[in-house]
Amino acid sequence: MSTAEMEELREKYEVVIGLEVHAQLKTKSKIFACDSTEFGGEQNTHVSPVTLGMPGVLPVLNKECVNMGILTGLALNCTIPQYCKFDRKQYFYPDLPKGYQISQYDQPICVNGHIDIEGKRIGITRAHLEEDAGKLVHMGASGIAGSSYSLVDLNRAGTPLLEIVSEPDMRSSDEARAYMEELRTTLRYIGVCDGNLEEGSMRCDANISVRPKGQKEFGTRAEIKNVNSFRALQRAIEYEIDRQIDIVEAGEKVIQETRLWDDNQGITKSMRGKEDAHDYRYFPDPDLMPLEISREWVNEIASKMPELPPQRRQRYISYGLTSYDANVLVEQQDIALFYDKIVALGADAKIANNFLMKEIAAYLKEEKVTIEETKLTADSFAELINLITSGSISNNIGKQIVITLLKEGGSAKAIVEKQGLSVISDENSLKEIISKVIEANPSQVQAYRNGKDKLFGFFVGQIMKETKGRANPQLLNKLLKEALEG
Ligand code: ADP
Ligand code: MG
């Protein structure tokens, strides 16, 4: 089918998307045990008897997980019910030694929230705390009698997760991406999750269905797992939309199932039929008491809420940044935090932002480093910007110096003094250079005096070349005019 035909077909359908996002909470220890959540330790070393699911052991809830759950709920505009409880979700898998996962079923810690993306509100149904499972490491065919085999590493088992479930409110892959991005940015600013999709500290299952436009009921959804980048999320959704439309157009039925995204082939593949909740035989975990969250507790956490992305954007716009620039800045948390320090040190917010967006961004990209990994400090950068605004150095000289600061560090003032880069604002010195340039270009002077005004820029260029960009622009303009016209 041609792209045009496919597009026409797509016009007939509406896409419905709901996302389930697992965010790994950045606590030091696990949700029901004291072993470390640190990533990458030797296999099966961060495993207490609780994590191993030994008989007779008891889970103890980590309060910090609850604090983070409440903080996240508040940041996502959720209600924090007074009571929540923990349930057992039963299933068998080798990475789950207990035979059940402790999760929250009908009384989660957060309900009824939302995230706003570009003017559209996406509902958040709920967010619940649960424990992660271990990891299976699949080995090639070299086991018993040449069979392939798998090893299990339980270091990750018991790591706290917050599963954030959206309403089926998204209508395109762009909206799904925008939602994911805003969610990730929020989680990062409140410090509960590092939001790294590639490393799996934030994982997303995308539920997708299509329905003919105008139809009231939702179509049957497929749940797509294994999307570990924003690009993969969008590609998987786009693929799935076409796949489902083809099925419906052929008069067949989409089956409710879990599908895996294969990033290399660019397709989704059936993994298993989708279980219904009753298959898991959820029941309240008798080892854990229902949890009462007092309003004082909620208020105390609310009082520590850091500035969230929407307010941050507004603040940057109030500094005179465009909404585009404010957006880009907010999305890069490390740069934004650095930027806040510069502004607090009195640097001009717009000039500082220009440097961050252009020269510094280009340098970081080229060298593949983060701002913290460079030698640039908030103090030296603020000093540099202040040298520009006070007129001591030109913007162009500032651009050169910032690269030196990134590479070698040091103080902007010292570099200016050592390399003689300060602006020439002394009339006599400038006049001298102007006469030199005028003498060297008699024919251009003649042409200018005969009315070719455009040549003014040529003279400015020559003088800037002569002074290595250090001439005070306003003074140069005035003196050059006098010299040419006099
Ligand atoms: P489960 O827990 O079995 O995965 P839920 O009812 O909790 O099912 O829904 C999971 C996600 O699927 C939610 O984000 C929800 O918005 C989304 N969803 C539900 N129905 C549809 C549908 N028909 N099309 C697309 N997404 C859907
Ligand atoms: Mg699900």
Coordinates of C-alpha atoms and ligand atoms in Angstrom, one line a residue:
M1 CA 0.0 0.0 0.0
S2 CA 1.3 3.5 -0.8
T3 CA 1.9 6.0 1.9
A4 CA -0.9 8.2 0.6
E5 CA -3.3 5.2 0.7
M6 CA -2.2 4.4 4.2
E7 CA -2.7 8.0 5.3
E8 CA -6.1 8.0 3.9
L9 CA -7.0 4.8 5.7
R10 CA -5.6 6.3 9.0
E11 CA -8.0 9.2 8.6
K12 CA -10.9 6.8 9.1
Y13 CA -9.6 5.7 12.5
E14 CA -8.9 7.2 15.9
V15 CA -6.0 5.9 17.9
V16 CA -6.3 5.4 21.7
I17 CA -3.2 5.1 23.9
G18 CA -2.8 4.6 27.6
L19 CA 0.7 4.2 29.2
E20 CA 1.8 2.2 32.2
V21 CA 5.1 3.5 33.4
H22 CA 7.3 1.8 36.0
A23 CA 9.6 4.2 37.7
Q24 CA 12.4 2.8 39.8
L25 CA 12.5 4.8 43.0
K26 CA 16.0 6.1 44.0
T27 CA 16.0 4.7 47.5
K28 CA 19.2 3.2 49.1
S29 CA 17.6 0.0 50.2
K30 CA 14.8 -2.2 48.9
I31 CA 11.1 -1.8 49.4
F32 CA 10.6 -4.6 51.9
A33 CA 14.2 -5.4 52.9
C34 CA 17.4 -3.7 53.9
D35 CA 19.7 -4.9 51.0
S36 CA 21.1 -2.3 48.7
T37 CA 19.4 -1.3 45.5
E38 CA 22.7 -0.3 43.9
F39 CA 22.9 -1.3 40.3
G40 CA 25.6 -3.6 38.9
G41 CA 26.9 -5.4 41.9
E42 CA 28.2 -9.0 41.6
Q43 CA 25.3 -11.3 40.8
N44 CA 23.2 -12.4 43.8
T45 CA 25.1 -10.3 46.4
H46 CA 22.3 -7.8 47.2
V47 CA 20.0 -10.5 48.4
S48 CA 18.7 -10.9 52.0
P49 CA 16.5 -13.8 53.0
V50 CA 13.5 -11.5 52.3
T51 CA 14.6 -10.9 48.8
L52 CA 15.2 -14.6 48.3
G53 CA 11.7 -15.4 49.4
M54 CA 12.8 -17.7 52.2
P55 CA 10.0 -19.3 54.2
G56 CA 9.2 -17.6 57.4
V57 CA 10.7 -14.2 56.7
L58 CA 8.6 -11.0 56.9
P59 CA 8.7 -7.9 54.7
V60 CA 9.1 -4.5 56.4
L61 CA 8.0 -1.5 54.4
N62 CA 10.7 1.1 53.7
K63 CA 9.3 4.4 54.7
E64 CA 11.3 6.3 52.1
C65 CA 9.4 4.5 49.4
V66 CA 6.2 5.8 50.8
N67 CA 7.6 9.3 51.0
M68 CA 8.6 9.2 47.4
G69 CA 5.3 7.7 46.4
I70 CA 3.4 10.6 48.1
L71 CA 5.8 13.2 46.6
T72 CA 5.3 11.8 43.1
G73 CA 1.5 11.6 43.6
L74 CA 1.4 15.3 44.6
A75 CA 3.7 16.3 41.7
L76 CA 1.3 14.5 39.4
N77 CA -1.8 16.2 40.9
C78 CA -3.1 13.0 42.4
T79 CA -5.1 12.5 45.6
I80 CA -3.3 10.6 48.3
P81 CA -6.1 8.5 49.9
Q82 CA -5.9 8.1 53.7
Y83 CA -5.5 4.4 53.5
C84 CA -3.7 2.2 51.0
K85 CA -2.7 -1.5 51.3
F86 CA -0.4 -4.1 49.8
D87 CA -1.6 -7.1 47.8
R88 CA -0.1 -10.3 46.5
K89 CA -0.1 -10.8 42.8
Q90 CA 0.5 -14.5 42.2
Y91 CA 2.4 -15.8 39.2
F92 CA 5.2 -18.2 38.6
Y93 CA 8.5 -17.1 37.0
P94 CA 12.1 -18.1 37.9
D95 CA 13.0 -14.5 38.7
L96 CA 10.3 -14.4 41.4
P97 CA 11.2 -16.8 44.1
K98 CA 8.2 -16.2 46.4
G99 CA 5.7 -17.0 43.6
Y100 CA 4.0 -13.7 44.1
Q101 CA 4.9 -10.0 43.7
I102 CA 3.9 -7.6 46.5
S103 CA 2.0 -4.8 44.7
Q104 CA -1.1 -2.6 45.4
Y105 CA -4.3 -3.7 43.8
D106 CA -7.6 -1.9 44.7
Q107 CA -6.2 0.7 47.1
P108 CA -3.1 2.3 45.6
I109 CA -1.1 5.1 47.2
C110 CA -2.1 7.7 44.5
V111 CA -5.3 8.2 42.5
N112 CA -6.9 10.7 40.1
G113 CA -4.1 12.8 38.8
H114 CA -3.0 14.4 35.6
I115 CA -0.2 15.8 33.5
D116 CA -0.6 18.7 31.0
I117 CA 1.1 18.4 27.7
E118 CA 1.0 21.3 25.3
G119 CA -2.4 22.5 26.4
K120 CA -3.9 19.0 26.7
R121 CA -4.7 17.2 30.0
I122 CA -3.8 13.5 30.2
G123 CA -5.4 11.8 33.2
I124 CA -3.5 9.6 35.6
T125 CA -5.7 6.8 36.9
R126 CA -3.5 5.7 39.7
A127 CA 0.1 5.1 40.9
H128 CA 1.0 2.2 43.1
L129 CA 4.0 0.9 44.9
E130 CA 5.4 -2.5 44.1
E131 CA 8.6 -4.6 44.1
D132 CA 10.6 -5.4 41.1
A133 CA 11.5 -9.0 40.1
G134 CA 15.0 -10.3 39.5
K135 CA 16.7 -10.7 36.2
L136 CA 17.1 -13.7 33.9
V137 CA 20.3 -13.9 32.0
H138 CA 19.8 -16.0 28.9
M139 CA 22.8 -18.0 27.9
G140 CA 23.5 -19.5 24.5
A141 CA 23.4 -23.1 23.6
S142 CA 26.1 -24.6 25.8
G143 CA 24.3 -26.0 28.7
I144 CA 23.4 -29.6 29.4
A145 CA 23.5 -31.6 26.2
G146 CA 24.0 -28.4 24.2
S147 CA 20.7 -26.9 25.3
S148 CA 20.4 -23.2 25.9
Y149 CA 19.9 -22.2 29.6
S150 CA 19.3 -19.2 31.7
L151 CA 20.8 -17.9 34.9
V152 CA 19.0 -15.8 37.5
D153 CA 20.3 -12.7 39.3
L154 CA 18.2 -11.6 42.2
N155 CA 20.0 -8.3 42.9
R156 CA 17.2 -6.3 41.4
A157 CA 14.4 -8.3 43.2
G158 CA 12.7 -6.1 45.7
T159 CA 13.8 -2.8 44.1
P160 CA 11.0 -0.3 44.7
L161 CA 8.9 0.6 41.7
L162 CA 6.1 3.1 41.4
E163 CA 3.8 2.1 38.5
I164 CA 2.0 5.1 37.1
V165 CA -1.0 4.3 35.0
S166 CA -2.5 6.8 32.6
E167 CA -6.1 7.1 31.4
P168 CA -6.5 6.1 27.7
D169 CA -6.4 9.8 26.8
M170 CA -3.6 10.0 24.2
R171 CA -4.5 10.1 20.5
S172 CA -1.2 9.9 18.7
S173 CA 2.4 8.8 19.2
D174 CA 3.5 12.4 19.5
E175 CA 1.2 12.8 22.5
A176 CA 2.4 9.6 24.1
R177 CA 6.0 10.9 23.7
A178 CA 5.2 14.3 25.1
Y179 CA 3.5 12.6 28.1
M180 CA 6.4 10.3 28.7
E181 CA 8.9 13.2 28.5
E182 CA 6.9 15.4 30.9
L183 CA 6.6 12.5 33.3
R184 CA 10.3 11.8 33.2
T185 CA 11.2 15.5 33.6
T186 CA 8.9 15.7 36.6
L187 CA 10.3 12.5 38.2
R188 CA 13.8 13.9 37.8
Y189 CA 13.1 17.3 39.3
I190 CA 11.5 15.8 42.4
G191 CA 14.5 13.4 42.7
V192 CA 12.6 10.1 42.9
C193 CA 13.8 8.4 39.7
D194 CA 16.7 9.0 37.4
G195 CA 14.5 8.4 34.4
N196 CA 16.9 6.4 32.3
L197 CA 15.0 4.5 29.7
E198 CA 18.0 2.8 28.2
E199 CA 19.1 1.4 31.6
G200 CA 15.6 0.4 32.5
S201 CA 15.1 2.7 35.5
M202 CA 12.0 3.9 33.8
R203 CA 10.0 1.4 31.7
C204 CA 7.0 1.9 29.7
D205 CA 4.2 -0.4 28.5
A206 CA 2.1 1.1 25.8
N207 CA -1.5 0.1 25.4
I208 CA -2.8 0.8 22.0
S209 CA -6.1 0.4 20.2
V210 CA -7.9 1.8 17.2
R211 CA -11.6 2.5 16.5
P212 CA -13.4 3.8 13.5
K213 CA -14.0 7.5 14.0
G214 CA -17.3 8.2 15.6
Q215 CA -17.5 4.8 17.4
K216 CA -18.1 5.2 21.1
E217 CA -16.6 2.0 22.5
F218 CA -12.8 1.6 22.5
G219 CA -11.3 -1.1 20.3
T220 CA -9.4 -4.1 21.7
R221 CA -6.0 -3.1 22.9
A222 CA -2.6 -4.6 22.6
E223 CA 0.0 -4.0 25.2
I224 CA 3.5 -3.3 23.9
K225 CA 6.5 -4.0 26.1
N226 CA 10.2 -3.6 25.6
V227 CA 10.3 0.0 24.4
N228 CA 13.4 1.5 25.9
S229 CA 13.8 4.8 24.2
F230 CA 11.5 7.6 23.2
R231 CA 12.2 6.8 19.6
A232 CA 11.3 3.2 20.1
L233 CA 8.1 4.2 21.9
Q234 CA 7.0 6.3 18.9
R235 CA 8.0 3.7 16.3
A236 CA 6.3 0.9 18.2
I237 CA 3.1 2.9 18.4
E238 CA 3.2 3.8 14.7
Y239 CA 3.8 0.2 13.7
E240 CA 1.0 -1.0 16.0
I241 CA -1.5 1.5 14.6
D242 CA -1.0 0.2 11.0
R243 CA -1.0 -3.4 12.1
Q244 CA -4.3 -3.0 13.9
I245 CA -6.0 -1.0 11.1
D246 CA -5.0 -3.7 8.7
I247 CA -6.7 -6.3 10.9
V248 CA -9.9 -4.3 11.3
E249 CA -10.0 -3.5 7.5
A250 CA -9.7 -7.2 6.7
G251 CA -12.8 -7.7 8.8
E252 CA -10.9 -9.5 11.5
K253 CA -10.6 -8.9 15.3
V254 CA -7.6 -7.5 17.2
I255 CA -6.8 -9.9 20.0
Q256 CA -6.0 -8.6 23.5
E257 CA -2.4 -9.6 24.0
T258 CA 1.0 -8.6 25.2
R259 CA 3.4 -7.9 22.3
L260 CA 7.1 -7.2 22.3
W261 CA 8.8 -4.4 20.3
D262 CA 11.7 -5.6 18.2
D263 CA 13.8 -2.5 17.7
N264 CA 16.1 -4.1 15.0
Q265 CA 13.2 -5.4 12.9
G266 CA 11.0 -2.5 13.6
I267 CA 8.0 -4.7 14.4
T268 CA 5.9 -5.9 17.4
K269 CA 5.6 -9.6 18.0
S270 CA 3.1 -11.5 19.9
M271 CA 4.4 -12.6 23.3
R272 CA 1.5 -14.0 25.3
G273 CA -2.2 -13.6 25.7
K274 CA -3.0 -10.8 28.1
E275 CA -3.9 -12.0 31.6
D276 CA -6.9 -10.6 33.3
A277 CA -6.6 -9.4 36.9
H278 CA -8.5 -12.4 38.2
D279 CA -5.8 -14.7 36.8
Y280 CA -3.4 -13.3 39.4
R281 CA -5.6 -14.1 42.4
Y282 CA -4.8 -10.9 44.1
F283 CA -5.4 -10.8 47.9
P284 CA -4.3 -8.5 50.7
D285 CA -0.8 -9.5 51.8
P286 CA -1.3 -10.7 55.4
D287 CA 2.3 -9.8 56.3
L288 CA 1.8 -6.1 55.8
M289 CA -0.7 -3.9 57.7
P290 CA -2.9 -1.5 55.7
L291 CA -1.0 1.8 55.7
E292 CA -2.6 4.9 57.0
I293 CA -1.2 8.1 55.6
S294 CA -2.1 11.0 57.9
R295 CA -2.8 14.4 56.4
E296 CA 0.1 15.8 58.4
W297 CA 2.4 13.4 56.6
V298 CA 1.1 14.5 53.2
N299 CA 1.3 18.2 54.2
E300 CA 4.9 17.8 55.4
I301 CA 5.9 16.3 52.1
A302 CA 3.9 18.9 50.1
S303 CA 5.8 21.6 52.0
K304 CA 9.1 20.2 50.6
M305 CA 7.9 20.1 47.0
P306 CA 10.6 21.5 44.7
E307 CA 9.7 23.7 41.7
L308 CA 8.0 21.6 39.0
P309 CA 8.6 21.8 35.3
P310 CA 5.5 24.0 34.5
Q311 CA 6.5 26.6 37.1
R312 CA 10.1 26.4 36.0
R313 CA 9.1 27.1 32.4
Q314 CA 7.0 30.1 33.5
R315 CA 10.0 31.5 35.5
Y316 CA 12.3 31.2 32.5
I317 CA 9.8 32.9 30.3
S318 CA 9.5 35.7 32.9
Y319 CA 13.3 36.2 32.4
G320 CA 12.7 37.0 28.8
L321 CA 13.4 33.5 27.3
T322 CA 11.2 32.3 24.5
S323 CA 8.9 29.4 25.4
Y324 CA 10.9 27.2 23.1
D325 CA 14.2 28.0 24.9
A326 CA 12.5 27.7 28.3
N327 CA 11.3 24.2 27.2
V328 CA 14.7 23.1 26.0
L329 CA 16.3 24.3 29.2
V330 CA 13.8 22.6 31.5
E331 CA 14.3 19.3 29.8
Q332 CA 18.0 19.3 30.5
Q333 CA 17.9 19.2 34.3
D334 CA 21.7 19.5 34.8
I335 CA 21.9 22.5 32.6
A336 CA 18.9 24.1 34.2
L337 CA 20.3 23.7 37.7
F338 CA 23.6 25.2 36.5
Y339 CA 21.7 28.0 34.8
D340 CA 19.8 28.8 38.0
K341 CA 23.2 29.3 39.8
I342 CA 24.4 31.7 37.2
V343 CA 21.3 33.8 37.4
A344 CA 21.5 33.8 41.2
L345 CA 25.0 35.2 40.8
G346 CA 23.5 38.1 39.0
A347 CA 24.4 37.2 35.4
D348 CA 22.1 38.4 32.6
A349 CA 19.5 35.6 32.1
K350 CA 19.2 36.0 28.3
I351 CA 22.9 36.3 27.5
A352 CA 23.7 33.3 29.7
N353 CA 20.9 31.3 28.0
N354 CA 22.3 32.2 24.6
F355 CA 25.7 30.9 25.5
L356 CA 24.2 27.7 27.0
M357 CA 22.1 27.0 23.9
K358 CA 24.8 27.7 21.3
E359 CA 28.5 27.6 22.2
I360 CA 28.2 25.5 25.3
A361 CA 25.6 23.0 23.8
A362 CA 27.8 22.6 20.7
Y363 CA 30.9 21.9 22.9
L364 CA 29.1 19.4 25.0
K365 CA 27.8 17.6 22.0
E366 CA 31.1 17.6 20.2
E367 CA 33.0 16.4 23.3
K368 CA 30.2 14.0 24.4
V369 CA 30.4 15.3 28.0
T370 CA 28.0 16.7 30.5
I371 CA 28.3 20.2 31.9
E372 CA 29.6 18.8 35.2
E373 CA 32.3 17.0 33.4
T374 CA 33.7 20.3 32.0
K375 CA 36.0 22.8 33.8
L376 CA 33.3 25.5 33.6
T377 CA 32.1 26.6 37.0
A378 CA 29.1 28.7 37.8
D379 CA 31.3 31.4 39.3
S380 CA 33.6 31.7 36.2
F381 CA 30.6 31.6 33.8
A382 CA 28.7 34.3 35.8
E383 CA 31.9 36.4 35.8
L384 CA 32.2 36.0 32.1
I385 CA 28.6 37.1 31.4
N386 CA 29.1 40.1 33.8
L387 CA 32.2 41.1 31.8
I388 CA 30.0 41.2 28.7
T389 CA 27.1 43.1 30.3
S390 CA 29.5 45.7 31.8
G391 CA 31.0 46.3 28.4
S392 CA 34.5 45.1 29.4
I393 CA 34.6 42.5 26.6
S394 CA 32.5 42.0 23.5
N395 CA 30.1 39.2 23.0
N396 CA 32.3 37.6 20.4
I397 CA 35.3 37.6 22.7
G398 CA 33.0 36.1 25.3
K399 CA 32.3 33.2 22.9
Q400 CA 36.1 32.5 22.6
I401 CA 36.7 32.7 26.4
V402 CA 33.8 30.3 27.2
I403 CA 35.5 27.6 25.2
T404 CA 38.7 28.1 27.2
L405 CA 36.8 28.0 30.4
L406 CA 35.1 24.8 29.4
K407 CA 38.4 23.2 28.5
E408 CA 40.8 24.6 31.0
G409 CA 38.8 26.3 33.7
G410 CA 40.2 29.3 35.4
S411 CA 38.8 32.8 35.8
A412 CA 37.3 34.8 32.9
K413 CA 38.9 38.0 34.2
A414 CA 42.3 36.5 34.4
I415 CA 42.1 35.3 30.8
V416 CA 41.0 38.7 29.6
E417 CA 43.9 40.4 31.3
K418 CA 46.5 37.8 30.3
Q419 CA 45.5 37.7 26.7
G420 CA 44.7 41.4 26.4
L421 CA 41.1 40.8 25.3
S422 CA 39.3 43.7 26.9
V423 CA 37.3 46.1 24.8
I424 CA 39.2 49.1 23.3
S425 CA 37.2 52.1 24.5
D426 CA 40.0 54.6 24.4
E427 CA 39.3 57.2 21.7
N428 CA 42.9 57.9 20.7
S429 CA 43.9 54.2 20.3
L430 CA 40.8 53.6 18.2
K431 CA 41.3 56.8 16.1
E432 CA 44.8 55.6 15.3
I433 CA 43.6 52.2 14.0
I434 CA 40.8 53.9 12.0
S435 CA 43.3 56.2 10.2
K436 CA 45.5 53.2 9.4
V437 CA 42.6 51.4 7.8
I438 CA 41.4 54.5 5.9
E439 CA 44.9 55.1 4.5
A440 CA 45.2 51.4 3.4
N441 CA 41.9 51.5 1.4
P442 CA 41.8 54.8 -0.6
S443 CA 39.5 53.5 -3.4
Q444 CA 36.9 52.2 -0.9
V445 CA 37.0 55.6 0.9
Q446 CA 36.4 57.3 -2.4
A447 CA 33.5 55.0 -3.3
Y448 CA 32.0 55.6 0.2
R449 CA 32.2 59.3 -0.2
N450 CA 30.6 59.0 -3.6
G451 CA 27.5 57.5 -1.9
K452 CA 28.2 53.8 -1.5
D453 CA 26.9 53.7 2.1
K454 CA 27.1 49.9 2.3
L455 CA 30.9 50.1 2.5
F456 CA 30.6 51.3 6.1
G457 CA 30.3 47.7 7.1
F458 CA 33.5 46.9 5.2
F459 CA 35.4 49.4 7.3
V460 CA 33.9 48.1 10.6
G461 CA 35.0 44.6 9.5
Q462 CA 38.6 45.7 8.8
I463 CA 38.9 47.5 12.1
M464 CA 37.4 44.5 14.0
K465 CA 40.0 42.3 12.2
E466 CA 42.8 44.7 13.2
T467 CA 41.6 44.8 16.9
K468 CA 40.6 41.1 17.0
G469 CA 37.1 42.0 17.7
R470 CA 37.9 44.2 20.6
A471 CA 36.8 47.7 19.4
N472 CA 33.9 49.2 21.4
P473 CA 31.2 49.0 18.8
Q474 CA 29.3 52.2 19.7
L475 CA 32.5 54.3 19.9
L476 CA 33.8 52.7 16.7
N477 CA 30.6 53.7 14.9
K478 CA 30.9 57.3 16.0
L479 CA 34.6 57.7 15.3
L480 CA 34.5 55.9 12.0
K481 CA 31.6 58.1 10.7
E482 CA 33.5 61.2 11.7
A483 CA 36.7 60.0 10.0
L484 CA 35.0 59.0 6.8
E485 CA 32.7 62.0 6.5
G486 CA 35.2 64.6 7.9
Ligands
ADP1 P1 -4.1 -3.9 33.0 O1 -3.8 -3.6 34.4 O2 -4.8 -5.3 32.8 O3 -3.0 -3.7 32.1 P2 -5.8 -1.5 32.9 O4 -7.3 -1.5 32.8 O5 -5.2 -1.1 34.2 O6 -5.3 -2.9 32.5 O7 -5.2 -0.6 31.8 C1 -3.9 -0.5 31.5 C2 -3.6 0.7 30.6 O8 -4.3 0.5 29.4 C3 -4.1 2.0 31.1 O9 -3.1 2.9 30.9 C4 -5.3 2.3 30.3 O10 -5.4 3.7 30.1 C5 -5.0 1.6 29.0 N1 -6.2 1.2 28.2 C6 -7.3 0.6 28.7 N2 -8.1 0.3 27.7 C7 -7.5 0.7 26.5 C8 -7.9 0.7 25.2 N3 -9.0 0.2 24.7 N4 -7.0 1.3 24.3 C9 -5.9 1.8 24.7 N5 -5.5 1.8 25.9 C10 -6.3 1.3 26.9
MG2 MG -0.9 -3.7 32.7

